[in-house]
Coordinates of C-alpha atoms in Angstrom, one line a residue:
M1 CA 7.0 -47.2 11.8
Y2 CA 6.6 -45.9 8.2
K3 CA 2.9 -45.2 8.9
E4 CA 3.9 -43.0 11.9
I5 CA 6.5 -41.1 9.7
S6 CA 3.8 -40.6 7.0
V7 CA 1.3 -39.2 9.5
L8 CA 3.9 -36.9 11.0
T9 CA 5.0 -35.7 7.5
K10 CA 1.4 -35.0 6.5
L11 CA 0.8 -33.2 9.8
L12 CA 3.9 -31.1 9.4
A13 CA 3.0 -30.2 5.8
A14 CA -0.5 -29.2 6.9
L15 CA 0.9 -27.0 9.6
I16 CA 3.3 -25.3 7.1
V17 CA 0.3 -24.6 4.8
L18 CA -1.8 -23.2 7.6
W19 CA 1.1 -21.0 8.8
G20 CA 1.5 -19.6 5.4
L21 CA -2.2 -18.9 5.1
A22 CA -2.3 -17.2 8.5
G23 CA 0.6 -15.0 7.4
S24 CA -1.1 -13.9 4.2
A25 CA -4.4 -13.4 6.0
I26 CA -2.9 -10.9 8.4
A27 CA -1.8 -8.6 5.6
E28 CA -4.8 -8.9 3.3
P29 CA -7.5 -7.1 5.4
D30 CA -5.4 -3.9 5.6
E31 CA -4.5 -4.1 1.9
D32 CA -8.1 -4.7 0.9
A33 CA -9.3 -1.9 3.1
V34 CA -6.8 0.5 1.5
R35 CA -7.9 -0.6 -2.0
D36 CA -11.6 -0.1 -1.0
L37 CA -10.9 3.4 0.3
L38 CA -9.0 4.4 -2.8
H39 CA -11.7 3.0 -5.1
S40 CA -14.6 4.6 -3.2
T41 CA -12.7 8.0 -3.2
F42 CA -11.4 8.2 -6.8
D43 CA -13.2 5.7 -9.1
K44 CA -15.1 7.4 -11.9
P45 CA -17.6 5.5 -14.1
E46 CA -15.4 6.2 -17.1
A47 CA -12.1 5.7 -15.3
K48 CA -11.7 3.0 -12.7
L49 CA -8.7 3.1 -10.5
D50 CA -6.2 0.2 -10.7
V51 CA -4.6 -0.1 -7.2
A52 CA -1.4 -2.3 -6.8
P53 CA 0.9 -2.9 -5.2
V54 CA -0.2 -2.1 -1.7
V55 CA 2.1 -2.5 1.3
A56 CA 0.9 -2.0 4.8
L57 CA 2.9 -2.0 8.0
A58 CA 2.5 -0.6 11.5
G59 CA -0.6 1.4 10.7
Y60 CA 0.7 2.9 7.5
A61 CA 0.3 1.9 3.9
I62 CA 1.6 2.9 0.5
A63 CA -0.5 2.1 -2.6
G64 CA 0.5 2.5 -6.2
W65 CA -2.4 3.5 -8.5
T66 CA -3.1 4.2 -12.1
Q67 CA -6.2 5.8 -13.7
G68 CA -6.4 6.3 -17.4
E69 CA -3.1 7.8 -18.5
T70 CA -1.9 8.9 -15.1
G71 CA -0.8 7.4 -11.8
G72 CA 0.9 7.9 -8.5
R73 CA 1.2 6.6 -5.0
A74 CA -0.9 7.3 -1.9
L75 CA 0.3 7.2 1.6
L76 CA -2.3 6.2 4.1
R77 CA -2.6 5.9 7.9
N78 CA -4.8 3.8 10.0
K79 CA -6.3 5.8 12.9
H80 CA -8.5 3.9 15.3
G81 CA -9.2 1.2 12.7
R82 CA -10.1 3.5 9.9
W83 CA -7.7 4.2 6.9
T84 CA -7.3 7.8 5.8
I85 CA -5.3 9.2 2.9
V86 CA -2.4 11.3 4.2
L87 CA -0.9 12.4 0.9
C88 CA -0.6 11.6 -2.8
A89 CA 2.8 11.6 -4.5
G90 CA 4.9 10.1 -7.3
D91 CA 8.4 8.8 -6.8
E92 CA 9.0 11.3 -4.0
I93 CA 7.4 9.1 -1.4
R94 CA 9.5 6.0 -2.1
S95 CA 12.3 6.8 0.2
A96 CA 12.5 6.2 4.0
E97 CA 13.7 9.9 4.3
A98 CA 10.5 11.1 2.6
L99 CA 8.4 8.9 4.8
R100 CA 10.1 10.2 8.0
H101 CA 9.5 13.7 6.7
A102 CA 5.8 12.8 6.4
G103 CA 5.8 12.0 10.1
I104 CA 6.5 8.3 10.2
A105 CA 8.9 6.9 12.9
P106 CA 12.3 6.1 11.5
D107 CA 12.1 2.3 12.0
V108 CA 8.6 2.1 10.4
A109 CA 9.7 4.4 7.6
N110 CA 12.7 2.3 6.8
A111 CA 10.7 -1.0 6.8
L112 CA 7.9 0.5 4.8
A113 CA 10.3 1.9 2.1
Q114 CA 11.9 -1.6 1.9
A115 CA 8.6 -3.3 1.6
L116 CA 7.5 -1.0 -1.2
A117 CA 10.8 -1.5 -3.0
K118 CA 10.4 -5.2 -2.8
A119 CA 6.7 -5.1 -3.9
E120 CA 7.6 -2.9 -6.9
Q121 CA 10.2 -5.3 -8.2
T122 CA 7.4 -7.3 -9.8
V123 CA 5.7 -4.2 -11.3
P124 CA 6.2 -3.7 -15.1
A125 CA 8.4 -0.7 -16.0
D126 CA 5.6 1.1 -17.9
R127 CA 3.3 0.9 -14.8
L128 CA 6.2 2.2 -12.6
A129 CA 6.6 5.1 -15.0
M130 CA 2.9 6.0 -14.6
F131 CA 3.4 6.1 -10.8
A132 CA 6.1 8.7 -11.4
R133 CA 3.8 11.0 -13.4
F134 CA 2.2 12.4 -10.2
E135 CA 4.1 15.7 -9.6
G136 CA 4.9 17.0 -6.1
L137 CA 3.4 16.0 -2.8
L138 CA -0.3 16.7 -2.2
R139 CA -1.3 16.5 1.4
M140 CA -4.9 15.5 2.2
D141 CA -7.1 16.9 4.9
E142 CA -8.4 14.9 7.8
A143 CA -11.4 13.7 5.8
G144 CA -9.0 12.4 3.0
N145 CA -9.9 15.2 0.5
H146 CA -7.6 17.3 -1.6
P147 CA -7.2 20.8 -0.1
P148 CA -8.6 23.7 -2.0
A149 CA -6.5 24.7 -5.0
H150 CA -5.1 27.9 -3.4
D151 CA -3.7 25.8 -0.5
R152 CA -1.8 23.4 -2.7
A153 CA 2.0 23.4 -2.4
H154 CA 2.5 23.2 -6.3

């Protein structure tokens, strides 16, 4: 009888571990794709981008980034399996209201803002301050590029 309990205990433990791995594997491909896009777009030989945290949900993602002495957050959207940058911002994009204003459905905006707040709880204060240095909201074009300077809102 003890042998049966031991086998069941080991099986249950293995299932819990596999379930945990499956849950983390679901989020990682989107987060990795977001990081890859931001690195390929903004990395410079003398100034590599540091991207973290990244939260992805329902086809949208928000990524905090720093590069040199500056930083910000990027809002991204997954269209047909391809991530594109929607806008760059500082603290302005942290709220569900701002996400709704950017065109995200209210339930997704609320969940994304909550996920970002949770992820940023582990970010050091000096890094969070760097995210806030990005001023205004800068919309990106369909190709994920900054618009010409005369089209910028700030």
